[in-house]
Each structure stands twice: as C-alpha cells, then as structure tokens.
Amino acid sequence: MEVVSEARSHGGRQLVCRHASAATACEMTFSLYLPPQADAGAVPLVTYLSGLTCTHANVTDKGEYRAACAELGLAFLAPDTSPRGEGIADEDGWDIGLGAGFYVDATQQPWSANYRMWRYVTDELPSLVAAEFPLDMARQAITGHSMGGHGALTVALHQPDRFRSVSAFAPIVAPAQVPWGEKAFSRYLGPDRASWRAHDAVALIKDGARVPELLVDVGDADPFLERELKPELLEPACADAGIALTLRRQPGYDHSYYFISTFMADHLRWHAERLR
Amino acid sequence: MEVVSEARSHGGRQLVCRHASAATACEMTFSLYLPPQADAGAVPLVTYLSGLTCTHANVTDKGEYRAACAELGLAFLAPDTSPRGEGIADEDGWDIGLGAGFYVDATQQPWSANYRMWRYVTDELPSLVAAEFPLDMARQAITGHSMGGHGALTVALHQPDRFRSVSAFAPIVAPAQVPWGEKAFSRYLGPDRASWRAHDAVALIKDGARVPELLVDVGDADPFLERELKPELLEPACADAGIALTLRRQPGYDHSYYFISTFMADHLRWHAERLR
C-alpha cells in the first residue's frame, strides 16, 4: 500500500492511498481520514460508500465530514466505486461499468474479471486498513449515498454483527425493482432475478435479514426519488421486520453533495452514539 | 444575470450565477450562498477571494463554509480569479493569465483588455449582488486565500470604511517582493515598481493605509511560506502602524483546502462578531 497524499485537516490526517487489489485485480485508490484521537489509540471506523460516477474523491472534497469526525473521534473510509484502469470492462453510460460497480461480485463476462466490489468492500479493504492504521474494527458503522446507500444497506444486512449502525443518504433501496439496478444486475449478475435478491435491501429484509435500526435521509427535490430510489418501499418492509426505520424527507434538497454535506454531521453524531 | 444552478444546502441556497461583465469584457461566473436568514431580510456579506488556478468552484466545493454561514446568518460570495473565455490573453504557466488575475486592473497590453479584476471585485460585482439579492451592504467582511488573501488585504486597505473586518488564509502579503507577484505585476502593471505599491499589502500599510485589525492563518507546512507568502513581513508593518494583527502559524497545515476548511468556521465566527 502506498500513501499517495497526506494532509493535516481539522487536527487529524486526510490520507489518500493506493494498493494492488486481489479482489478487483487492479490498483484501487481510497481515502481515509484519521481524527486527532487516532494519535493516542485505535478509533472507530465509519465506511462511506459513494454513488454512481464517483471515486473516493467526491466525498473527500465535498462531504464535510472531517470537522464532525475530529470532534467525535471517528475515522472515515471512502473506497472507489468500481475497478479502474486500462483493460477494465466498460460500456457507454455513466450508470454501468466504470464508476458504477454497485457493490456486487459480478458473475457474468466480461464484468466478472474485475467487478468484485462486494468482496473488496466487505473483506479486502477492511482487512488492509485494519492492518495499516489504528482502527478499532470492533466498532464499525457504515453509510453511503445513492448506489452507495444501496451498498451500505446490503452490506450491513449481510453482516449485522460487524456494524453497530447503518445509515444512508438517498439510497437505492430496491435495485431489483428500478431501472438503474435492473441494468446493472442484469449485466453483472445475469438474468436470473432470484440471484439479485441478495443485493436488494428491501428483498433482503423480506427474506429475513435484520439490523436493529436504520437512519435514512432523502431530499424531496431529488430528481431520482420516484424512479430509482423509492425510499417508501423501506417503510412496510421495516415495519413488518421490526426494524426501527427513521426515514426523513428533507424539504427542498436534491441528490447532490449539497444535500449530503448538510446532513453528514447529523449522521456521524448518530453513528458515534452507537459506537460508544 | 443568469442563475446557472441553485441547490438547498444547510437550510439556505447555494447559487452559481453568470453575467456579462463590463469590467472584464467577458462573461463571469460567481457563487453566492444565502443563509436561511436571508428569507426574512438582508444579511451581512462575506466576500472570499480565491487563489491561483481557482475558479468560484474550489471554495464552493471544498471550503466548508455553509454550515457556519447558516448558523451565523452570513452570505458568502466567491468570484472567479480572472477573466475567462475565447480570446482572453494568457501565457504559459498557472501563475499568470487565466486563473491568476491578482485582483489588479492591468495597464499593459495585452492584459489590459480584460484583466480588470480590481474594478470587478470592488465595484461591479458588489453592485450586481446588492441589486439582485437580500444583502446588507453596510455590513461587509472580506477574506481570501493566497493570491486571494493578497486581494482581500489590499481591497480592505483601500476601502476600510466598506469592510468591518478582513482576514486571510495564507496570503501573499508583499507581492512586490516575491516571485509570483513580480511576475504578475511586471506583466499586468508594467516595470515601474512604484505603481505596484498600491497592490502590495505591506507597502500599503507602510504608505499609510489602515484597518483596525487583521486575522491571518498560515500553515507551517505550507510549501509557499518562505518564498511567496512571507507573513512575517506583516508583523513589523502592522506593529508600526498600530494594526492589531493576529497571525497564527498552524502546525502541520499545508496550502490546500484541507487547511482552509479547517479554519473557515473560525474566520466566519470572527467576522460575524464584527458584523453584528
């Protein structure tokens, strides 16, 4: 692993790192913020999964998480959203291929050669950062935006013991039912829709996966709300499952980092209470 | 004036606007954040001048000013750093021409056709935003970074009655004495160094310009500190002039927005106290 850049920020260290990934068979870049408290010992880790078209850099530049992380003593990990580089499969459109890994392990050619973001974010990257940095991996939280909100929900539903808390910003809650997810899952996972359920938060909950509670913010001016995000589908699923869902429709907010950064500190405070 | 984009953020409105500028004889783009308090009446205005290579977008994306502005009821105006577009004079190098207007009115060909950033930021842009938005122009503050810190200091020293407070992040305090400034001023203002003094904060203070106080932050790991910024030159100049200088050398910080965003809320709070 190579540290590409390091800068002092809000009393801590904002790192950008690169490493050869076995999961995706290419070089991957991630960012990690270590709060000042990490100088004295291991700190809890919040993993943030980004949305379509993003790299690690979008939330690192625009997420406004560092002040709250420094205050609360939280590390903040931001992976890339897909494999990258020469020879990686791609297709026209920003909602498939590069920047659009959807946090699954692709089973279909040509995607399966590199698009194994599930094992990257659930196994390889956590193992790497746990070995390299002062992180308390017994105290983890996960969150994400849009495609990354889908990632955060599905990862937490599969690994409820690993995460003390999960939240999301404008997540795609039922990718198997919406155009973005249908496009991605049909390419990455193939035509058998039964195989998609393991990567669909609403289907996972209906099939018995559980977390104690969920915090979800969506903007009511989000242009993707009705067609792609469908947060209302979480409400009956969580009610039936006994999952305490806090779903907040934020008036006037869109799908951008202006929305995410507004509520980032709220989410981090909510996670910090559960990571104590 | 055209509103290019508008987004809800931290309860207020982040605008990006474009207009035909008479000062620079081209289209100019700026960003303006209006806090929630602007819905009820005119709010004080903080103008932020950006550094070399920047547009309005850098601080808008990475400055982390909106949470504090929303809390304190401050509008935040971020102009571009130079004229832009086809046919605008330029030269190799990121420290001259496009992105490097140095907040002067160029007197030398070919620059004088468009590089009139002094009158743009001191006259045309304030008049435009005062006419278009609910701003209390009797309560203004100014700040900036690097080349924009130079801009903030020189603008405030020329117009002390207009600004209740002035601060800077890693400013070029004596451009007439350092390579960046010598390069820019020789191109824009010509070889007569006497004409440079009106755009050099340290020279202005020595020549009698006054503001009551200055807040300046610099990172002690800033790679431009010794060669280009030279904040230590402010200390004797301000001492002799009776200007209350608060110069903070922040340990470990560099020249980037990681540094600026760390201390942005501090500066805004300092300005807000003086804008009450």
Coordinates of C-alpha atoms in Angstrom, one line a residue:
Chain A
M1 CA 0.0 0.0 0.0
E2 CA 1.2 3.4 -1.0
V3 CA 0.2 6.7 0.6
V4 CA -0.5 9.0 -2.3
S5 CA -1.1 12.1 -0.3
E6 CA -1.5 13.1 3.3
A7 CA -2.7 16.5 4.6
R8 CA -3.4 17.8 8.1
S9 CA -7.1 18.6 8.3
H10 CA -9.3 19.6 11.3
G11 CA -6.5 18.4 13.6
G12 CA -6.3 14.9 12.0
R13 CA -4.8 13.4 8.9
Q14 CA -6.6 13.1 5.5
L15 CA -4.9 10.3 3.6
V16 CA -5.3 9.0 0.0
C17 CA -3.9 5.6 -0.5
R18 CA -3.4 3.2 -3.4
H19 CA -2.9 -0.6 -3.4
A20 CA -2.9 -3.6 -5.7
S21 CA -6.3 -5.3 -5.1
A22 CA -6.7 -9.0 -5.4
A23 CA -10.5 -8.7 -5.3
T24 CA -10.7 -6.4 -8.4
A25 CA -7.4 -7.4 -10.0
C26 CA -6.3 -3.8 -10.5
E27 CA -5.0 -0.9 -8.5
M28 CA -7.5 0.7 -6.2
T29 CA -7.5 4.1 -4.5
F30 CA -9.3 5.0 -1.3
S31 CA -9.2 7.9 1.2
L32 CA -9.1 7.6 4.9
Y33 CA -9.4 10.3 7.5
L34 CA -7.8 9.7 10.9
P35 CA -9.1 12.1 13.6
P36 CA -6.7 13.6 16.2
Q37 CA -7.8 10.8 18.6
A38 CA -6.0 8.2 16.4
D39 CA -2.7 9.6 17.6
A40 CA -3.5 8.1 21.0
G41 CA -5.1 4.8 20.1
A42 CA -7.5 2.9 17.9
V43 CA -10.6 4.7 16.8
P44 CA -14.0 3.5 15.5
L45 CA -14.4 3.4 11.7
V46 CA -17.2 4.8 9.6
T47 CA -17.1 3.4 6.0
Y48 CA -18.8 5.6 3.4
L49 CA -19.8 4.0 0.0
S50 CA -20.2 6.5 -2.8
G51 CA -22.7 6.8 -5.6
L52 CA -22.6 6.4 -9.4
T53 CA -19.8 8.3 -11.2
C54 CA -17.9 8.9 -8.0
T55 CA -14.4 8.0 -6.9
H56 CA -13.0 8.3 -3.4
A57 CA -12.5 12.0 -4.1
N58 CA -16.1 13.3 -4.3
V59 CA -16.9 12.8 -0.6
T60 CA -13.3 13.6 0.4
D61 CA -13.7 17.0 -1.3
K62 CA -17.3 17.8 -0.7
G63 CA -18.6 15.6 2.1
E64 CA -17.8 18.0 5.0
Y65 CA -17.2 15.0 7.4
R66 CA -13.9 16.0 8.9
A67 CA -15.0 18.6 11.4
A68 CA -17.5 16.1 12.9
C69 CA -15.1 13.2 12.7
A70 CA -12.5 15.2 14.5
E71 CA -14.9 16.2 17.2
L72 CA -16.3 12.7 17.6
G73 CA -13.1 10.7 17.2
L74 CA -14.2 8.8 14.1
A75 CA -12.1 7.5 11.2
F76 CA -13.8 7.8 7.8
L77 CA -13.0 5.4 5.0
A78 CA -14.1 6.2 1.4
P79 CA -13.4 3.5 -1.3
D80 CA -13.8 3.9 -5.0
T81 CA -17.0 2.7 -6.7
S82 CA -15.5 0.3 -9.3
P83 CA -12.3 -1.2 -10.6
R84 CA -10.3 1.3 -12.7
G85 CA -7.7 1.3 -15.4
E86 CA -6.7 0.1 -18.8
G87 CA -8.4 -3.1 -19.9
I88 CA -11.2 -2.9 -17.3
A89 CA -14.6 -3.7 -18.9
D90 CA -16.9 -0.7 -19.6
E91 CA -19.9 0.2 -21.5
D92 CA -21.5 3.5 -22.7
G93 CA -23.4 5.3 -20.0
W94 CA -22.4 6.5 -16.5
D95 CA -24.7 4.0 -14.8
I96 CA -22.8 0.9 -15.8
G97 CA -19.1 -0.1 -15.8
L98 CA -16.5 2.3 -14.5
G99 CA -17.8 4.3 -11.6
A100 CA -20.8 2.0 -11.3
G101 CA -19.7 -1.2 -9.5
F102 CA -23.0 -1.5 -7.5
Y103 CA -21.1 -3.3 -4.7
V104 CA -21.7 -6.8 -6.1
D105 CA -19.3 -9.5 -7.3
A106 CA -20.1 -9.8 -10.9
T107 CA -20.7 -13.4 -12.2
Q108 CA -21.1 -12.5 -15.9
Q109 CA -18.5 -12.0 -18.6
P110 CA -16.8 -9.6 -19.2
W111 CA -17.6 -8.0 -15.8
S112 CA -16.5 -10.9 -13.6
A113 CA -12.8 -10.4 -14.3
N114 CA -12.7 -7.2 -12.2
Y115 CA -16.1 -6.1 -10.9
R116 CA -15.9 -7.8 -7.5
M117 CA -16.6 -4.8 -5.3
W118 CA -18.6 -6.8 -2.8
R119 CA -15.5 -8.7 -1.6
Y120 CA -13.4 -5.6 -2.0
V121 CA -15.5 -3.5 0.4
T122 CA -16.6 -6.3 2.8
D123 CA -13.3 -8.2 3.0
E124 CA -10.1 -7.0 1.3
L125 CA -10.3 -3.3 2.1
P126 CA -11.3 -3.6 5.8
S127 CA -8.5 -6.2 6.3
L128 CA -6.0 -3.8 4.7
V129 CA -6.9 -0.7 6.7
A130 CA -7.2 -2.8 9.9
A131 CA -3.6 -3.9 9.4
E132 CA -2.2 -0.5 8.4
F133 CA -4.0 2.0 10.7
P134 CA -5.1 2.5 14.3
L135 CA -8.7 1.4 13.8
D136 CA -11.0 -0.3 16.3
M137 CA -12.6 -2.8 13.9
A138 CA -14.9 -4.0 16.7
R139 CA -16.6 -0.6 16.4
Q140 CA -17.7 0.0 12.9
A141 CA -20.5 1.9 11.2
I142 CA -21.4 2.1 7.5
T143 CA -23.2 4.7 5.4
G144 CA -23.4 5.7 1.8
H145 CA -25.1 7.7 -0.9
S146 CA -27.4 6.6 -3.7
M147 CA -25.8 3.5 -5.2
G148 CA -23.5 3.6 -2.1
G149 CA -26.6 3.8 0.1
H150 CA -27.7 0.6 -1.5
G151 CA -24.2 -0.7 -0.8
A152 CA -24.3 0.3 2.9
L153 CA -27.8 -1.2 3.5
T154 CA -27.0 -4.5 1.8
V155 CA -23.5 -4.9 3.4
A156 CA -25.0 -4.2 6.9
L157 CA -27.9 -6.5 6.3
H158 CA -25.4 -9.3 5.4
Q159 CA -23.1 -8.5 8.2
P160 CA -25.2 -7.2 11.1
D161 CA -22.7 -8.2 13.7
R162 CA -19.9 -6.3 12.1
F163 CA -21.7 -2.9 12.1
R164 CA -23.1 -1.3 15.2
S165 CA -25.0 1.1 13.0
V166 CA -26.0 1.8 9.4
S167 CA -27.4 4.9 7.7
A168 CA -27.9 6.1 4.1
F169 CA -28.3 9.3 2.1
A170 CA -30.8 8.9 -0.8
P171 CA -30.2 5.2 -1.1
I172 CA -31.5 2.9 -3.9
V173 CA -33.4 0.7 -1.6
A174 CA -34.8 -1.8 -4.1
P175 CA -32.4 -2.0 -7.0
A176 CA -34.0 -5.1 -8.4
Q177 CA -37.2 -3.1 -9.0
V178 CA -35.7 0.1 -10.6
P179 CA -34.0 0.9 -13.9
W180 CA -30.5 1.6 -12.6
G181 CA -30.5 -1.7 -10.7
E182 CA -32.1 -3.7 -13.4
K183 CA -29.5 -2.5 -15.8
A184 CA -26.6 -3.2 -13.5
F185 CA -27.8 -6.5 -12.1
S186 CA -28.7 -7.9 -15.4
R187 CA -25.1 -7.2 -16.7
Y188 CA -23.2 -8.1 -13.5
L189 CA -25.4 -10.9 -12.1
G190 CA -27.2 -12.2 -15.2
P191 CA -30.9 -12.7 -16.0
D192 CA -31.9 -14.8 -13.0
R193 CA -33.7 -12.3 -10.8
A194 CA -33.6 -14.7 -7.8
S195 CA -29.8 -14.0 -7.6
W196 CA -30.5 -10.3 -7.4
R197 CA -32.3 -10.6 -4.0
A198 CA -29.1 -10.9 -2.1
H199 CA -28.2 -7.4 -3.3
D200 CA -31.6 -5.7 -2.8
A201 CA -32.2 -4.2 0.7
V202 CA -35.9 -4.5 0.6
A203 CA -35.8 -8.1 -0.7
L204 CA -33.1 -9.0 1.9
I205 CA -35.4 -7.7 4.7
K206 CA -38.4 -9.6 3.3
D207 CA -36.1 -12.7 3.2
G208 CA -35.3 -12.3 6.8
A209 CA -32.1 -10.2 7.1
R210 CA -32.2 -7.9 10.1
V211 CA -30.5 -4.8 11.5
P212 CA -31.9 -3.1 14.7
E213 CA -32.4 0.3 13.1
L214 CA -31.9 2.4 10.0
L215 CA -31.4 6.2 9.5
V216 CA -32.2 7.3 6.0
D217 CA -32.3 10.9 4.7
V218 CA -33.7 11.8 1.3
G219 CA -34.3 15.2 -0.3
D220 CA -37.9 15.7 -1.5
A221 CA -36.5 17.6 -4.6
D222 CA -34.2 14.7 -5.5
P223 CA -34.9 14.0 -9.2
F224 CA -34.2 10.3 -8.8
L225 CA -36.6 9.9 -5.8
E226 CA -39.6 8.3 -7.6
R227 CA -38.0 6.3 -10.3
E228 CA -34.8 5.0 -8.8
L229 CA -34.6 5.5 -5.0
K230 CA -38.2 4.6 -3.8
P231 CA -37.4 5.0 -0.1
E232 CA -41.1 4.4 0.6
L233 CA -40.5 0.7 -0.1
L234 CA -38.5 0.5 3.1
E235 CA -41.4 1.6 5.3
P236 CA -43.6 -1.6 5.1
A237 CA -40.6 -3.8 4.8
C238 CA -39.0 -2.4 8.0
A239 CA -42.4 -2.3 9.8
D240 CA -43.0 -6.0 9.1
A241 CA -39.5 -6.9 10.1
G242 CA -39.4 -4.9 13.4
I243 CA -36.6 -2.7 12.1
A244 CA -36.7 0.8 13.6
L245 CA -36.6 3.0 10.5
T246 CA -36.1 6.7 10.7
L247 CA -36.8 8.0 7.2
R248 CA -36.6 11.8 6.9
R249 CA -37.8 13.6 3.8
Q250 CA -35.8 16.8 3.7
P251 CA -37.7 19.6 2.1
G252 CA -36.1 21.2 -0.9
Y253 CA -32.9 19.1 -1.0
D254 CA -31.7 17.4 -4.2
H255 CA -29.4 14.4 -4.9
S256 CA -26.1 16.3 -4.7
Y257 CA -23.3 16.7 -2.1
Y258 CA -25.0 20.0 -1.1
F259 CA -27.6 17.6 0.4
I260 CA -25.2 15.0 1.7
S261 CA -22.9 17.6 3.4
T262 CA -25.9 19.2 5.1
F263 CA -26.8 16.1 7.0
M264 CA -23.4 14.4 7.2
A265 CA -22.7 15.7 10.8
D266 CA -26.1 14.5 11.9
H267 CA -25.4 11.0 10.6
L268 CA -21.9 10.9 12.2
R269 CA -23.3 12.0 15.5
W270 CA -26.0 9.3 15.3
H271 CA -23.3 6.7 14.5
A272 CA -21.0 8.0 17.2
E273 CA -23.7 7.4 19.8
R274 CA -24.0 3.8 18.7
L275 CA -20.2 3.3 18.6
R276 CA -19.5 4.4 22.2
Chain B
M1 CA -27.6 37.9 -14.7
E2 CA -28.4 34.2 -15.1
V3 CA -28.7 31.7 -12.2
V4 CA -26.8 28.7 -13.5
S5 CA -27.6 26.4 -10.6
E6 CA -29.3 26.6 -7.3
A7 CA -29.3 24.0 -4.5
R8 CA -30.6 23.8 -1.0
S9 CA -27.7 23.5 1.4
H10 CA -27.5 23.7 5.2
G11 CA -31.0 25.3 5.1
G12 CA -30.0 28.1 2.7
R13 CA -29.4 28.4 -1.0
Q14 CA -26.2 27.8 -2.8
L15 CA -26.3 29.7 -6.1
V16 CA -24.0 29.8 -9.1
C17 CA -24.6 32.8 -11.4
R18 CA -23.2 34.1 -14.7
H19 CA -23.3 37.6 -16.1
A20 CA -21.8 39.8 -18.8
S21 CA -19.1 41.9 -17.0
A22 CA -18.3 45.4 -18.2
A23 CA -15.1 45.4 -16.1
T24 CA -13.6 42.3 -17.7
A25 CA -15.4 42.5 -21.0
C26 CA -16.4 38.8 -20.8
E27 CA -18.9 36.5 -19.1
M28 CA -18.1 36.0 -15.4
T29 CA -19.3 33.3 -13.1
F30 CA -19.6 33.6 -9.3
S31 CA -21.1 31.6 -6.5
L32 CA -23.2 33.1 -3.7
Y33 CA -24.5 31.3 -0.6
L34 CA -27.6 32.8 1.0
P35 CA -28.2 31.5 4.6
P36 CA -31.7 30.7 5.8
Q37 CA -31.9 34.1 7.5
A38 CA -31.9 35.7 4.0
D39 CA -35.5 34.5 3.6
A40 CA -36.5 37.1 6.3
G41 CA -34.4 40.1 5.3
A42 CA -31.0 41.4 4.3
V43 CA -28.0 39.6 5.7
P44 CA -24.3 40.6 6.0
L45 CA -21.9 39.6 3.2
V46 CA -18.6 37.9 3.4
T47 CA -16.6 38.1 0.1
Y48 CA -14.0 35.4 -0.4
L49 CA -11.3 35.9 -3.0
S50 CA -9.7 32.7 -4.3
G51 CA -6.1 31.8 -5.1
L52 CA -4.1 30.9 -8.2
T53 CA -5.7 28.4 -10.6
C54 CA -9.1 28.6 -8.8
T55 CA -12.5 29.5 -10.1
H56 CA -15.5 30.2 -7.9
A57 CA -15.9 26.4 -7.7
N58 CA -13.0 25.4 -5.5
V59 CA -14.2 27.1 -2.3
T60 CA -17.8 26.4 -3.2
D61 CA -16.9 22.6 -3.2
K62 CA -14.3 22.4 -0.6
G63 CA -14.5 25.5 1.7
E64 CA -16.9 24.0 4.3
Y65 CA -18.3 27.5 4.9
R66 CA -22.0 26.8 4.6
A67 CA -22.7 25.2 8.0
A68 CA -21.1 28.2 9.7
C69 CA -22.8 30.8 7.4
A70 CA -26.2 29.2 8.1
E71 CA -25.6 29.3 11.8
L72 CA -24.3 32.9 11.8
G73 CA -26.6 34.3 9.1
L74 CA -23.9 35.3 6.7
A75 CA -24.0 35.4 2.9
F76 CA -20.8 34.2 1.2
L77 CA -19.7 35.5 -2.2
A78 CA -17.0 33.7 -4.3
P79 CA -15.9 35.4 -7.5
D80 CA -13.7 33.9 -10.2
T81 CA -10.0 34.8 -10.2
S82 CA -9.6 36.1 -13.7
P83 CA -11.5 36.9 -17.0
R84 CA -12.3 33.7 -18.9
G85 CA -13.1 32.6 -22.4
E86 CA -12.0 32.6 -26.0
G87 CA -9.7 35.4 -26.9
I88 CA -8.7 36.3 -23.4
A89 CA -4.9 36.9 -23.1
D90 CA -3.0 34.1 -21.5
E91 CA 0.6 32.8 -21.1
D92 CA 2.2 29.5 -20.2
G93 CA 2.2 28.9 -16.5
W94 CA -0.5 28.6 -13.9
D95 CA 0.7 31.8 -12.1
I96 CA -0.1 34.2 -14.9
G97 CA -3.1 34.9 -17.1
L98 CA -6.2 32.7 -16.8
G99 CA -6.8 31.8 -13.1
A100 CA -4.3 34.4 -12.0
G101 CA -5.8 37.9 -12.2
F102 CA -4.1 39.1 -8.9
Y103 CA -7.0 41.5 -8.3
V104 CA -5.5 44.4 -10.2
D105 CA -6.6 46.4 -13.2
A106 CA -3.9 45.7 -15.8
T107 CA -2.5 48.7 -17.5
Q108 CA -0.3 46.8 -20.0
Q109 CA -1.1 45.2 -23.3
P110 CA -2.4 42.5 -24.0
W111 CA -3.7 42.2 -20.4
S112 CA -5.5 45.5 -20.1
A113 CA -8.3 44.4 -22.4
N114 CA -9.8 42.1 -19.9
Y115 CA -7.7 41.8 -16.7
R116 CA -9.6 44.4 -14.6
M117 CA -10.3 42.3 -11.6
W118 CA -9.8 45.2 -9.2
R119 CA -12.8 47.0 -10.5
Y120 CA -14.7 43.8 -10.9
V121 CA -14.4 42.7 -7.3
T122 CA -14.5 46.2 -5.7
D123 CA -17.3 47.8 -7.8
E124 CA -19.1 45.8 -10.5
L125 CA -19.8 42.5 -8.6
P126 CA -20.8 44.1 -5.3
S127 CA -23.2 46.4 -7.2
L128 CA -24.7 43.5 -9.0
V129 CA -25.2 41.3 -6.0
A130 CA -26.5 44.2 -3.9
A131 CA -29.2 44.8 -6.6
E132 CA -30.1 41.2 -7.0
F133 CA -30.0 39.6 -3.6
P134 CA -31.1 40.4 0.0
L135 CA -27.7 41.6 1.2
D136 CA -26.9 44.3 3.9
M137 CA -24.1 46.0 2.1
A138 CA -23.5 48.2 5.2
R139 CA -22.2 45.0 6.9
Q140 CA -19.5 43.5 4.8
A141 CA -16.4 41.5 5.5
I142 CA -13.7 40.2 3.2
T143 CA -11.3 37.3 3.2
G144 CA -9.3 35.1 0.8
H145 CA -6.6 32.6 0.2
S146 CA -3.1 33.0 -1.1
M147 CA -3.4 35.3 -4.2
G148 CA -6.9 35.9 -2.8
G149 CA -5.6 36.7 0.6
H150 CA -3.5 39.4 -1.1
G151 CA -6.7 40.5 -2.8
A152 CA -8.6 40.7 0.5
L153 CA -5.9 42.6 2.3
T154 CA -5.3 45.1 -0.5
V155 CA -9.1 45.7 -1.1
A156 CA -9.7 46.2 2.6
L157 CA -6.7 48.6 3.0
H158 CA -8.1 50.7 0.1
Q159 CA -11.7 50.6 1.3
P160 CA -11.5 50.4 5.1
D161 CA -14.9 52.0 5.6
R162 CA -16.6 49.4 3.4
F163 CA -15.4 46.4 5.4
R164 CA -16.0 45.9 9.1
S165 CA -13.4 43.1 9.1
V166 CA -10.7 41.5 7.0
S167 CA -8.9 38.1 7.4
A168 CA -6.8 35.9 5.2
F169 CA -5.7 32.3 4.7
A170 CA -2.0 32.0 3.7
P171 CA -2.0 35.4 1.9
I172 CA 0.8 36.8 -0.3
V173 CA 1.4 39.8 1.9
A174 CA 4.1 41.5 -0.1
P175 CA 3.6 40.5 -3.8
A176 CA 6.0 43.2 -5.0
Q177 CA 8.8 41.4 -3.1
V178 CA 8.2 37.8 -4.2
P179 CA 8.4 35.8 -7.5
W180 CA 4.6 35.3 -8.1
G181 CA 3.9 38.9 -7.5
E182 CA 6.9 40.2 -9.5
K183 CA 5.9 38.1 -12.5
A184 CA 2.2 39.2 -12.4
F185 CA 2.8 42.8 -11.6
S186 CA 5.5 43.2 -14.3
R187 CA 3.1 41.8 -16.9
Y188 CA -0.1 43.5 -15.6
L189 CA 1.2 46.8 -14.3
G190 CA 4.5 47.3 -16.1
P191 CA 8.1 47.8 -15.0
D192 CA 7.5 50.8 -12.8
R193 CA 7.7 49.3 -9.3
A194 CA 6.2 52.4 -7.7
S195 CA 2.9 51.5 -9.4
W196 CA 3.0 48.1 -7.6
R197 CA 2.8 49.6 -4.1
A198 CA -0.9 50.2 -4.3
H199 CA -1.4 46.4 -4.7
D200 CA 1.0 45.3 -2.0
A201 CA -0.4 45.0 1.5
V202 CA 2.9 45.6 3.3
A203 CA 3.7 48.6 1.1
L204 CA 0.2 50.0 1.5
I205 CA 0.5 49.8 5.3
K206 CA 3.9 51.4 5.2
D207 CA 2.4 54.1 2.9
G208 CA -0.3 54.9 5.5
A209 CA -3.3 52.6 4.7
R210 CA -5.0 51.4 7.8
V211 CA -7.5 48.8 9.0
P212 CA -8.1 48.3 12.7
E213 CA -7.2 44.6 12.9
L214 CA -6.2 41.6 10.8
L215 CA -6.7 37.9 11.3
V216 CA -4.3 35.7 9.3
D217 CA -3.8 32.0 9.4
V218 CA -0.9 30.2 7.7
G219 CA 0.2 26.6 7.9
D220 CA 3.7 26.0 9.0
A221 CA 4.0 23.1 6.4
D222 CA 2.9 25.4 3.6
P223 CA 5.4 24.9 0.8
F224 CA 5.0 28.5 -0.4
L225 CA 5.5 30.1 3.1
E226 CA 9.1 31.3 2.8
R227 CA 9.3 32.2 -0.9
E228 CA 5.9 33.6 -1.8
L229 CA 3.8 34.3 1.3
K230 CA 6.2 35.8 3.8
P231 CA 3.6 36.5 6.5
E232 CA 6.4 37.6 8.9
L233 CA 6.6 40.9 6.9
L234 CA 3.2 41.8 8.2
E235 CA 4.4 41.8 11.8
P236 CA 6.7 44.9 11.8
A237 CA 4.4 46.7 9.3
C238 CA 1.3 46.2 11.5
A239 CA 3.2 46.9 14.7
D240 CA 4.5 50.3 13.4
A241 CA 1.0 51.1 12.0
G242 CA -0.9 50.2 15.1
I243 CA -2.9 47.5 13.3
A244 CA -3.9 44.7 15.7
L245 CA -2.5 41.7 13.8
T246 CA -3.4 38.1 14.9
L247 CA -1.0 35.9 12.9
R248 CA -1.4 32.2 13.7
R249 CA 1.1 29.7 12.4
Q250 CA -0.9 26.4 12.3
P251 CA 1.3 23.4 13.0
G252 CA 1.4 20.8 10.2
Y253 CA -1.0 22.5 7.8
D254 CA -0.2 23.0 4.1
H255 CA -1.6 25.4 1.4
S256 CA -4.6 23.3 0.4
Y257 CA -8.3 23.5 1.1
Y258 CA -7.7 20.9 3.9
F259 CA -6.1 23.9 5.7
I260 CA -8.6 26.5 4.6
S261 CA -11.7 24.4 5.5
T262 CA -10.2 23.6 9.0
F263 CA -10.1 27.3 9.9
M264 CA -13.0 28.6 7.8
A265 CA -15.6 28.4 10.6
D266 CA -13.2 30.2 13.0
H267 CA -12.8 33.1 10.5
L268 CA -16.5 33.3 9.9
R269 CA -17.2 33.5 13.6
W270 CA -14.6 36.2 13.9
H271 CA -16.2 38.2 11.1
A272 CA -19.7 37.6 12.5
E273 CA -18.7 39.2 15.8
R274 CA -17.6 42.3 13.9
L275 CA -20.7 42.3 11.6
R276 CA -23.2 42.4 14.5

